Coordinates of C-alpha atoms (C1' of nucleotides) in Angstrom, one line a residue:
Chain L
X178 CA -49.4 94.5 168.1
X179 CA -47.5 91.3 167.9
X180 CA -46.4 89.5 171.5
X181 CA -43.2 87.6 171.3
X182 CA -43.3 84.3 173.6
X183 CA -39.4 84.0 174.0
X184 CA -39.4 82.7 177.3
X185 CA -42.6 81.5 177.9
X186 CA -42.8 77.4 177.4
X187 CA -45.2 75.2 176.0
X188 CA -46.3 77.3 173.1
X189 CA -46.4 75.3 169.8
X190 CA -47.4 77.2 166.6
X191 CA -50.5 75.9 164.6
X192 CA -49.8 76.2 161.0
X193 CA -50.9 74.6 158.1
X194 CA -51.4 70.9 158.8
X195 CA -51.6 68.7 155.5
X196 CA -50.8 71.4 152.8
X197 CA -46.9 71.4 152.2
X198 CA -46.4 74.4 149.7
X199 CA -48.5 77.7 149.2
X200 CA -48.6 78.1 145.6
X201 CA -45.5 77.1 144.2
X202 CA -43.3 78.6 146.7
X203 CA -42.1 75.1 147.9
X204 CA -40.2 76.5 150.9
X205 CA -38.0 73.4 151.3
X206 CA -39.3 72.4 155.0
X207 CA -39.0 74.6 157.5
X208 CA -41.5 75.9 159.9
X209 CA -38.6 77.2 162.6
X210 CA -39.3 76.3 166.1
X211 CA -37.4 77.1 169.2
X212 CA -36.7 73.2 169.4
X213 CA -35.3 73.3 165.9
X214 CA -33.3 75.9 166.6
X215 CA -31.6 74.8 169.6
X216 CA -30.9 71.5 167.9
X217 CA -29.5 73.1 165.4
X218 CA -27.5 75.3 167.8
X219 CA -26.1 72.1 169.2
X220 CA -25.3 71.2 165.5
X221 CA -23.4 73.9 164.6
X222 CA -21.2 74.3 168.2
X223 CA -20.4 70.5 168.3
X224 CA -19.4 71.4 164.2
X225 CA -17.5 74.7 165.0
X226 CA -17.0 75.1 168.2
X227 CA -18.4 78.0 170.3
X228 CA -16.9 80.8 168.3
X229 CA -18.4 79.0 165.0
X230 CA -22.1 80.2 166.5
X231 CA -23.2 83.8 165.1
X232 CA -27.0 84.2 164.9
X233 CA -26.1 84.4 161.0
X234 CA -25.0 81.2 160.6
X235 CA -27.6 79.4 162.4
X236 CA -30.0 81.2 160.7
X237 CA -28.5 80.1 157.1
X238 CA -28.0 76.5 158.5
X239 CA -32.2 76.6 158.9
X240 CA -32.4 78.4 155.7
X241 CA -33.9 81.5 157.7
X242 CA -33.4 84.9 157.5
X243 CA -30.9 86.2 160.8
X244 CA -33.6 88.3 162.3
X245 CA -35.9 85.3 162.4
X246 CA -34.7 84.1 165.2
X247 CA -35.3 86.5 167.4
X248 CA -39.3 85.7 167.3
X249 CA -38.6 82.5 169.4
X250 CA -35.5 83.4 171.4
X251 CA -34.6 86.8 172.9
X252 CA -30.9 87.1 172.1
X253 CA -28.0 84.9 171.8
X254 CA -27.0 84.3 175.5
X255 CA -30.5 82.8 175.6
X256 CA -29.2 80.4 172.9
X257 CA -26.3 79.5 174.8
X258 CA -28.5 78.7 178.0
X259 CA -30.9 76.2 176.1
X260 CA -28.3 74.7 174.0
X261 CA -26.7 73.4 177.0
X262 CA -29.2 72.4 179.2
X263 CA -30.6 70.9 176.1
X264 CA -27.6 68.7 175.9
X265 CA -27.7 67.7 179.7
X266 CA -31.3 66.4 179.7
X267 CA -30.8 62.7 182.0
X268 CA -32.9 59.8 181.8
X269 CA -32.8 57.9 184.8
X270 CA -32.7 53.9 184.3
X271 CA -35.8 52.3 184.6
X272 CA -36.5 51.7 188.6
X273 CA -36.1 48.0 189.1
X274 CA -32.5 48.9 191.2
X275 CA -32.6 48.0 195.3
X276 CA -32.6 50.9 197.9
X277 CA -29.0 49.9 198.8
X278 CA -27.7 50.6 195.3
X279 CA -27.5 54.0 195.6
X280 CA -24.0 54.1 195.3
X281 CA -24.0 52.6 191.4
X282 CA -27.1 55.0 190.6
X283 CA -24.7 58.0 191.8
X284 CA -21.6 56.8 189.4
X285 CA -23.5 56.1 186.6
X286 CA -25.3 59.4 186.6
X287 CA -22.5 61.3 187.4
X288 CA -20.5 60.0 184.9
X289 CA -22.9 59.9 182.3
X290 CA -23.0 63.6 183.2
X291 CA -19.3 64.0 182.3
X292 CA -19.8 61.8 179.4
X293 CA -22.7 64.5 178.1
X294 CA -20.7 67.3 178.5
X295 CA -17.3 65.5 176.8
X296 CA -19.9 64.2 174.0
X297 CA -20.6 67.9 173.5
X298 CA -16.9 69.9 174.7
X299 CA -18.0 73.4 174.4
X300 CA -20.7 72.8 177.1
X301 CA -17.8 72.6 179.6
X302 CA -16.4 76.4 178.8
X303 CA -20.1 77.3 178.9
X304 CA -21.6 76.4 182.1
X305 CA -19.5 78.8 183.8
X306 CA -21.4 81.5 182.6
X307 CA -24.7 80.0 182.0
X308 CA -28.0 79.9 183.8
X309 CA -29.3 76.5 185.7
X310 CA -31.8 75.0 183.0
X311 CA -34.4 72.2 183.9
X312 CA -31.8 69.6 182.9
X313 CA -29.7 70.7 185.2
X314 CA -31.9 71.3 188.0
X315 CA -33.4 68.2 187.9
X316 CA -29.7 66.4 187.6
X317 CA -29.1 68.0 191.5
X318 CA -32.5 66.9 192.2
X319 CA -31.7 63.6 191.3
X320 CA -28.7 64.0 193.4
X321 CA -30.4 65.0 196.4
X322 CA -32.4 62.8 196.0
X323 CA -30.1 59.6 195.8
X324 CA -27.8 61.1 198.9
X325 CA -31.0 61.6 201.2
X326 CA -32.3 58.2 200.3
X327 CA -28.7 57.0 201.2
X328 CA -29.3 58.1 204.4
X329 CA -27.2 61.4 204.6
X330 CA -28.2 63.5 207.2
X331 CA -30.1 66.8 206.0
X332 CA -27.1 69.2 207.8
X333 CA -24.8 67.3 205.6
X334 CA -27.0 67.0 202.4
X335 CA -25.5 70.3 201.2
X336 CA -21.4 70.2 201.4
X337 CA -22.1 66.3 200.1
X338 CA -24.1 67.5 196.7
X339 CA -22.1 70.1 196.0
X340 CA -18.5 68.0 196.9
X341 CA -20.0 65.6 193.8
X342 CA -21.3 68.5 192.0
X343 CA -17.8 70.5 192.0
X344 CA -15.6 67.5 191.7
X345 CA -17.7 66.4 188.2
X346 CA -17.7 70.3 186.7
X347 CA -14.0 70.4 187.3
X348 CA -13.2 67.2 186.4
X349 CA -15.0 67.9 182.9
X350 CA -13.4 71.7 182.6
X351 CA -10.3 70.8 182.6
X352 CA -10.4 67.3 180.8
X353 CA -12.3 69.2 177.9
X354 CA -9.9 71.8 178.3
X355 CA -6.8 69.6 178.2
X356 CA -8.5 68.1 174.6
X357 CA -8.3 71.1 172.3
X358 CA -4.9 72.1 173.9
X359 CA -3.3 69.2 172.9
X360 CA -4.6 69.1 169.1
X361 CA -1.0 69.9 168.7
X362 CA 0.9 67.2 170.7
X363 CA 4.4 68.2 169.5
X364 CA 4.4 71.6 170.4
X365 CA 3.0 70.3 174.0
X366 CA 5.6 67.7 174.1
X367 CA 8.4 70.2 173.9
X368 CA 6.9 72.9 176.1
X369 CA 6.8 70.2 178.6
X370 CA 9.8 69.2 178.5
X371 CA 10.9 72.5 178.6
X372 CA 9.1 73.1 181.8
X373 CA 10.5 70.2 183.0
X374 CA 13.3 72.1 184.6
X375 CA 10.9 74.5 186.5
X376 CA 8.5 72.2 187.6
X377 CA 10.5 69.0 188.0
X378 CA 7.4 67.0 190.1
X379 CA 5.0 67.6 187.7
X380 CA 7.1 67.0 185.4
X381 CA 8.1 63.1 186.9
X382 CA 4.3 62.2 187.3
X383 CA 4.1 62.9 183.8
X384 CA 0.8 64.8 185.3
X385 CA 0.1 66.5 181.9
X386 CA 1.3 63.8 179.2
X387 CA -0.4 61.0 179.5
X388 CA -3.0 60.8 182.4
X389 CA -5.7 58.4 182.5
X390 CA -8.3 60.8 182.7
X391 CA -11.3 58.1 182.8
X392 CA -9.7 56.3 185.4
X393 CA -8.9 59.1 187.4
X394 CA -11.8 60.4 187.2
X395 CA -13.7 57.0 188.3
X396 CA -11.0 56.9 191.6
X397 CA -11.1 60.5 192.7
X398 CA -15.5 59.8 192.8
X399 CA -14.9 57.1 194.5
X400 CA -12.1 59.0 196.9
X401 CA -15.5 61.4 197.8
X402 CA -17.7 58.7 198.1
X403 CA -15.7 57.3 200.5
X404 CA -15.4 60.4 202.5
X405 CA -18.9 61.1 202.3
X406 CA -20.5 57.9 202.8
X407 CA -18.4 57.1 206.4
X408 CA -19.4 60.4 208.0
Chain V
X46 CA 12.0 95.5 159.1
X47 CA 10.4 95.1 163.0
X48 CA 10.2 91.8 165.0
X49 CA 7.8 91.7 167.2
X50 CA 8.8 90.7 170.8
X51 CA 5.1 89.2 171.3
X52 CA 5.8 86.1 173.2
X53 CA 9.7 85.7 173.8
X54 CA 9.7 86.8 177.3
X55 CA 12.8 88.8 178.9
X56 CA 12.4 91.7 176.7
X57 CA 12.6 95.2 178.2
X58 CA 12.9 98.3 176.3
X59 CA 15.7 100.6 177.1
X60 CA 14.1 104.2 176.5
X61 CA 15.2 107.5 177.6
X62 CA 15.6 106.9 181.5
X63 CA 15.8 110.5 182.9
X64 CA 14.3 112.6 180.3
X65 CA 10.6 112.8 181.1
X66 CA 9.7 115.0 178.4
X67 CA 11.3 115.5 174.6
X68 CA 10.7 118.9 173.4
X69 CA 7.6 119.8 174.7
X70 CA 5.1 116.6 174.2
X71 CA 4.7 115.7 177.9
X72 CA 2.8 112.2 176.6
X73 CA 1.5 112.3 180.3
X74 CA 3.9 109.0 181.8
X75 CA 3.1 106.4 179.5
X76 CA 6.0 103.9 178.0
X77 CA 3.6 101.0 177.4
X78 CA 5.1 97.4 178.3
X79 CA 3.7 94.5 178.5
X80 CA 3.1 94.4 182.2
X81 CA 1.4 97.9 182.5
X82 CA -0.9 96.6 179.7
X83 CA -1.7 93.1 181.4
X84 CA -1.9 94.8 184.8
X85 CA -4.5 97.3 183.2
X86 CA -6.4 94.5 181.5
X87 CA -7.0 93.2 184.8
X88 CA -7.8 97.0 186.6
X89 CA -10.8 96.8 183.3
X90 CA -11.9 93.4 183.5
X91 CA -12.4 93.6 187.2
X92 CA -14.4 97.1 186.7
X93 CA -16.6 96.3 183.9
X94 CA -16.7 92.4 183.4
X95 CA -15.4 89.5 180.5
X96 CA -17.8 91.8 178.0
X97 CA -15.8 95.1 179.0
X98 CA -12.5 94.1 177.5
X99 CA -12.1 95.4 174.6
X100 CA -8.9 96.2 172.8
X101 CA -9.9 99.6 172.1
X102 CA -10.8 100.6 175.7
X103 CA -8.0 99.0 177.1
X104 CA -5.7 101.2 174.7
X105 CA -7.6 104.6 175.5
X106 CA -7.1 103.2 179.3
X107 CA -3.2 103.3 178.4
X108 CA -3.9 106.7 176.6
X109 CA -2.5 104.4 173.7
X110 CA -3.8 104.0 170.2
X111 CA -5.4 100.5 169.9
X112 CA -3.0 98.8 167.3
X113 CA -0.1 99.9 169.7
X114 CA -1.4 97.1 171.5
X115 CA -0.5 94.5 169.3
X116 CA 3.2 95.3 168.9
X117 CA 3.5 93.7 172.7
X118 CA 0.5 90.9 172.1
X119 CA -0.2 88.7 169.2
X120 CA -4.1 88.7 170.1
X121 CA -6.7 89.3 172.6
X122 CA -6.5 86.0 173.4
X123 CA -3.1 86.5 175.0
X124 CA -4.3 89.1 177.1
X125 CA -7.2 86.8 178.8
X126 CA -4.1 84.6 179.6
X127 CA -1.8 87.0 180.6
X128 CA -4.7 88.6 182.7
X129 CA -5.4 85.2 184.2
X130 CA -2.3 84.0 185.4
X131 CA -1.3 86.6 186.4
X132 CA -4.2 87.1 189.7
X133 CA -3.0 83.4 190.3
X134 CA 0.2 84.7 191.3
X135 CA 1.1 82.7 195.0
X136 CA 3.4 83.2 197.2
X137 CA 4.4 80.2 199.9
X138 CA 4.2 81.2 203.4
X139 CA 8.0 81.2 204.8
X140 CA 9.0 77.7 205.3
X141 CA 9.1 77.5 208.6
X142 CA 6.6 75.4 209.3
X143 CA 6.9 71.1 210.4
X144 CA 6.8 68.8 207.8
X145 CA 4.0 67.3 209.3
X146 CA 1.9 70.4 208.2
X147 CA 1.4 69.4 205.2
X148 CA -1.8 69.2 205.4
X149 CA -2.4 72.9 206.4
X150 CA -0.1 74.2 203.7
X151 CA -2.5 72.5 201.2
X152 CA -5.4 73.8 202.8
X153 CA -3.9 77.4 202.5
X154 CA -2.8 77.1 199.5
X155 CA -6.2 75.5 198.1
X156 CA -8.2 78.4 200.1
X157 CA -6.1 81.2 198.9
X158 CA -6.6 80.1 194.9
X159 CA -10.3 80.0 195.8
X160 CA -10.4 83.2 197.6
X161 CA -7.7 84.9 194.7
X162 CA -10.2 83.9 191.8
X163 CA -13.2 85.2 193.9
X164 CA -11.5 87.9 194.5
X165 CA -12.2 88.2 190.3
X166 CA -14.9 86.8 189.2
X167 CA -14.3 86.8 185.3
X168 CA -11.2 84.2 186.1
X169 CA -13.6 82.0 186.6
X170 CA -15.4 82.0 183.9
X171 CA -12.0 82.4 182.0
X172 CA -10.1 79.0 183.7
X173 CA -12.0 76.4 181.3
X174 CA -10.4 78.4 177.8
X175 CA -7.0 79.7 178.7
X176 CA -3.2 77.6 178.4
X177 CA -1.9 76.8 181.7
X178 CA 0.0 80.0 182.3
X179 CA 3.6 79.7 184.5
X180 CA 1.7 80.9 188.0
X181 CA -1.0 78.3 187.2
X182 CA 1.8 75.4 186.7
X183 CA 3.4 76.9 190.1
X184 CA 0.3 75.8 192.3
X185 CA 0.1 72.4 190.3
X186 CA 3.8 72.3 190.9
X187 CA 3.6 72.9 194.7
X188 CA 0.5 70.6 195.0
X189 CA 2.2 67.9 193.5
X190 CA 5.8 68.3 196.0
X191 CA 4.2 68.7 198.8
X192 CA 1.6 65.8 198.2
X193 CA 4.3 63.7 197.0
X194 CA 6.3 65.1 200.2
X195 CA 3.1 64.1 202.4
X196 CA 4.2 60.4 201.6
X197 CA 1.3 59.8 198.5
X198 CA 2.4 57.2 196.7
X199 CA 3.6 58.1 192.8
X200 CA 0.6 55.6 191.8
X201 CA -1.9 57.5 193.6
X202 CA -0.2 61.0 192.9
X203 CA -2.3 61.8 189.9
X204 CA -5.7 60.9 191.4
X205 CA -4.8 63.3 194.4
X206 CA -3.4 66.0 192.4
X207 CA -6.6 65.9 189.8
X208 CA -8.9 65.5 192.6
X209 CA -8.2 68.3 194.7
X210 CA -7.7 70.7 191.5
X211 CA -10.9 69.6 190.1
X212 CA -12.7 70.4 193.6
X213 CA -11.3 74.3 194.0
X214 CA -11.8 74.2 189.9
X215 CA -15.3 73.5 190.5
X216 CA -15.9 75.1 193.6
X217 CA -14.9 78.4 192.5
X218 CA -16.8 77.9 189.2
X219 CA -20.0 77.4 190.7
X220 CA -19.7 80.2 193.4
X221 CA -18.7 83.0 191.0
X222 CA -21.7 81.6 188.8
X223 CA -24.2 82.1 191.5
X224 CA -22.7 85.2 192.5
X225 CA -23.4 87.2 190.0
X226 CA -27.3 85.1 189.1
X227 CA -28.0 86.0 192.1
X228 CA -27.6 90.4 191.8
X229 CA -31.3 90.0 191.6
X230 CA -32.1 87.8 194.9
X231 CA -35.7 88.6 194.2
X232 CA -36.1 87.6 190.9
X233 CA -33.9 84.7 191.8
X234 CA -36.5 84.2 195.2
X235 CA -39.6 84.1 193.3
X236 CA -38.0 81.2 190.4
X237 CA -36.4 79.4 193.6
X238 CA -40.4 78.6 195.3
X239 CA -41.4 77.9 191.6
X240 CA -39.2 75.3 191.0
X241 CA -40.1 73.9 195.2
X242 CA -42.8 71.9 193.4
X243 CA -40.7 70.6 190.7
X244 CA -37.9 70.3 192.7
X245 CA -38.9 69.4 196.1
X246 CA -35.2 68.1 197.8
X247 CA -33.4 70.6 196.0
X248 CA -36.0 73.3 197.8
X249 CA -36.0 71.4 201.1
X250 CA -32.3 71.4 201.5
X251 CA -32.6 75.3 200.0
X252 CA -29.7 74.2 198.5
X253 CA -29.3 77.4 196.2
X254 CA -30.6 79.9 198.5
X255 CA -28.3 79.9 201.8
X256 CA -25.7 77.9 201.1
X257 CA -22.5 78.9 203.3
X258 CA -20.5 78.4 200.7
X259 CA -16.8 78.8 202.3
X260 CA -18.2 76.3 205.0
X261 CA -19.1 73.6 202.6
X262 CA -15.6 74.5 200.7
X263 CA -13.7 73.9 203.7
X264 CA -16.0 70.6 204.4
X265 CA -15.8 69.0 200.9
X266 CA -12.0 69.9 201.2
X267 CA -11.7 68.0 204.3
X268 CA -13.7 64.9 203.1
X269 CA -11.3 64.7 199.9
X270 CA -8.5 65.1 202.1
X271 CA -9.5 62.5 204.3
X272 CA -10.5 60.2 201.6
X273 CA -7.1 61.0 200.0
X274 CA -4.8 60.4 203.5
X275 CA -6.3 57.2 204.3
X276 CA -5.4 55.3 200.8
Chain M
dA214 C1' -64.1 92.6 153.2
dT215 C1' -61.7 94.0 157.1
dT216 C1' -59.0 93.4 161.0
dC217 C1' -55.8 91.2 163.9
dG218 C1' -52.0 88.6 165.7
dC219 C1' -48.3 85.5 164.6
dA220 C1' -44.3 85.0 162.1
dT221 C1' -40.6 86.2 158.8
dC222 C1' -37.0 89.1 157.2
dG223 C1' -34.2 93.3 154.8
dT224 C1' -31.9 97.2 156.1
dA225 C1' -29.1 99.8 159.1
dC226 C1' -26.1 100.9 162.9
dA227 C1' -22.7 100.9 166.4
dG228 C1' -19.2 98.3 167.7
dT229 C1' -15.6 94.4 167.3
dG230 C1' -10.7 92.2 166.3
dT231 C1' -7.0 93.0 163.6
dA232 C1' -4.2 93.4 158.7
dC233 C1' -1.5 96.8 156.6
dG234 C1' 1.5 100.3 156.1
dA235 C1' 3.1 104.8 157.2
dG236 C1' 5.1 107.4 160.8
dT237 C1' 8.5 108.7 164.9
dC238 C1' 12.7 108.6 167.2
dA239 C1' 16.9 106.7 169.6
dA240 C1' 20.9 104.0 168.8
dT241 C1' 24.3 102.3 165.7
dT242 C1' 27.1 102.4 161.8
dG243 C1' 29.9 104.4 158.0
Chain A
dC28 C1' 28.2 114.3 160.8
dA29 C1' 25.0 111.8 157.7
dA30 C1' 22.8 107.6 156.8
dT31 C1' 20.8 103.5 158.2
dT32 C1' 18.5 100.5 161.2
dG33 C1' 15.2 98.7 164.2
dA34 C1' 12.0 99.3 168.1
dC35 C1' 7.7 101.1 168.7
dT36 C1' 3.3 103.8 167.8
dC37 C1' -0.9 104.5 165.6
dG38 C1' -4.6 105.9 161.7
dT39 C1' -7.3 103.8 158.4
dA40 C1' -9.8 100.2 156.6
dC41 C1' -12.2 95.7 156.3
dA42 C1' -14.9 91.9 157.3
dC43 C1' -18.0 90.6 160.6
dT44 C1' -20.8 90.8 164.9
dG45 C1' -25.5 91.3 167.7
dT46 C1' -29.7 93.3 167.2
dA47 C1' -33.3 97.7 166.9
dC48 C1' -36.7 98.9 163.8
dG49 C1' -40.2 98.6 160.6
dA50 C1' -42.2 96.6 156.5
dT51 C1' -44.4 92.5 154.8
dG52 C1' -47.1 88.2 154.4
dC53 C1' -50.6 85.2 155.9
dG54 C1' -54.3 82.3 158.3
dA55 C1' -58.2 83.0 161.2
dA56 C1' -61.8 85.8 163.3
dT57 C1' -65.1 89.3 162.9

DNA sequence: ATTCGCATCGTACAGTGTACGAGTCAATTG
DNA sequence: CAATTGACTCGTACACTGTACGATGCGAAT
């Protein structure tokens, strides 16, 4: 009887070392692992998008038959989940920073966090709906962390990570978001000014045309910090 | 030949008014417009979940054949952001109030699209995908004015306005996420004091396990609105 | 030589969104 | 009154999806 692993880690297969073909079936190269896979995966969504992924596809792409996959992966949700977190791992810079520089270590990751996710736009529509990986975790970790270092009390710790937390997943949702809808400019242009009429404030701030998303982004982090750091 | 109505909007049919039954087909009540079918995509999609829509049961729920559909909708797509907008629906409280409330209206307002999308969890997970639908615009609308009203400078109008959308954005996100991760709180228990070793702040603070979660809303919310008031 | 467990994959099935064109029926026109 | 139009409904069909099931191959252990 044959045991799938699926979701059990560290489990590498031990093939055939040296010898590259059996024969002279010179299978091109492919010994399909659940890390080739979800690289792949990440391939083929930053290529086509989320709809673009069918189990299909991705099995062509690694020159496997469909039902392949689901030796090393359970079903396609599964793929979702690792694809993401794969995409969110975080290396911390190296720790030569002071104590009091807590501050810069909290921008950079968090915005290296938004970076990620912009680097990769379908991650944004899919955390909503996906499980918390070990990149992830270890990103609020991280964040904990920092805060509690920074001296935040531990009855605060929790409203201050996730302030950060929601403020960076929104920020990336709808900046993501905002992307694909404006592939077409023109037709945006015109339905704005269209809405103009009915939403005249929005339509003065220019809110929608041409925000400085990086910049806003940067000011409304530092808005929290503020907030957070003199309480 | 037949246009289709499928996005032009004030476009009611003029049927028989009176007449409830020709000859002897009493087709139960059913004249199929385009609000009965969004308001029944919504009745479905808060029964059985994003998965559960489909355009065939959300015909047989109409007692309607499933291409009927389509002479009101160009796609599925459209219904998601028909669906969508349409539980974002907000009403201002009577305007009675000081202008000095400002702050209070925001907070309701901010609270209420919270508690409206909790209210169905898919919208959530629907938010990052979907156009910006009229009701959506409404809220930005009335964030902007009464920001701008508040005495936030046009400059700094942008960074509030993203801010505080990006928080209840993110907020919501994350709480409907959890929500339904968490339908097995003992599966979800026994990964939580796994991951203590791994994750030893994010365990200490038991960040994902008891979080009051409209208390750190209502927190967060005050520390951006403080950060914001003070610039 | 036989067994066993890992790994790959072909076939099949139920279900999806929707293109196409035929159908119904009230209102309008001649 | 007959004919035409146009709004609306819906049955059938097609390409495509995720994946259950079982057959197959293969290296190592017995």
């Amino acid at each position: 009887m044959a045991v799938k692993p699926s979701s059990e880690r560290s489990k590498q297969p031990r093939r055939k070392k040296a010898p590259l073909q059996s024969k002279h079936e010179l299978r091109s190269d492919a010994p399909l692992s659940l890390d080739r896979i979800v690289a792949t995966a990440v391939e083929l969504l930053d290529a086509e998008g989320i709809e673009g992924l069918t189990m299909r596809r991705l099995a062509a792409r690694l020159e496997a038959g469909a039902m392949s996959l689901y030796w090393h992966v359970g079903n396609k949700e599964e793929v979702f989940d690792l694809a993401l977190d794969q995409v969110l791992e975080y290396r911390r810079p190296l720790q030569n920073s002071a104590p009091e520089d807590w501050r810069k270590e909290l921008v950079h990751m968090l915005e290296d966090w938004r970076a990620s996710m912009l680097r990769h736009p379908w991650s944004a529509s899919l955390l909503p709906r996906r499980a918390l990986g070990p990149n992830i975790l270890g990103r609020l970790e991280l964040l904990s962390e920092t805060l509690s270092r920074a001296g935040v009390a531990d009855e605060d710790l929790n409203v201050a990570i996730w302030s950060l937390w929601n403020f960076v997943i929104g920020a990336t949702i709808t900046r993501a978001n905002f992307d694909r809808s404006d592939e077409d400019r023109a037709a945006a242009q015109q339905r704005l000014t269209h809405l103009a009429e009915s939403y005249p404030t929005i339509g003065r701030s220019r809110l929608l045309l041409d925000s400085d998303w990086d910049g806003t982004f940067r000011k409304g982090l530092d808005v929290l910090l503020d907030g957070l750091s003199t309480r």
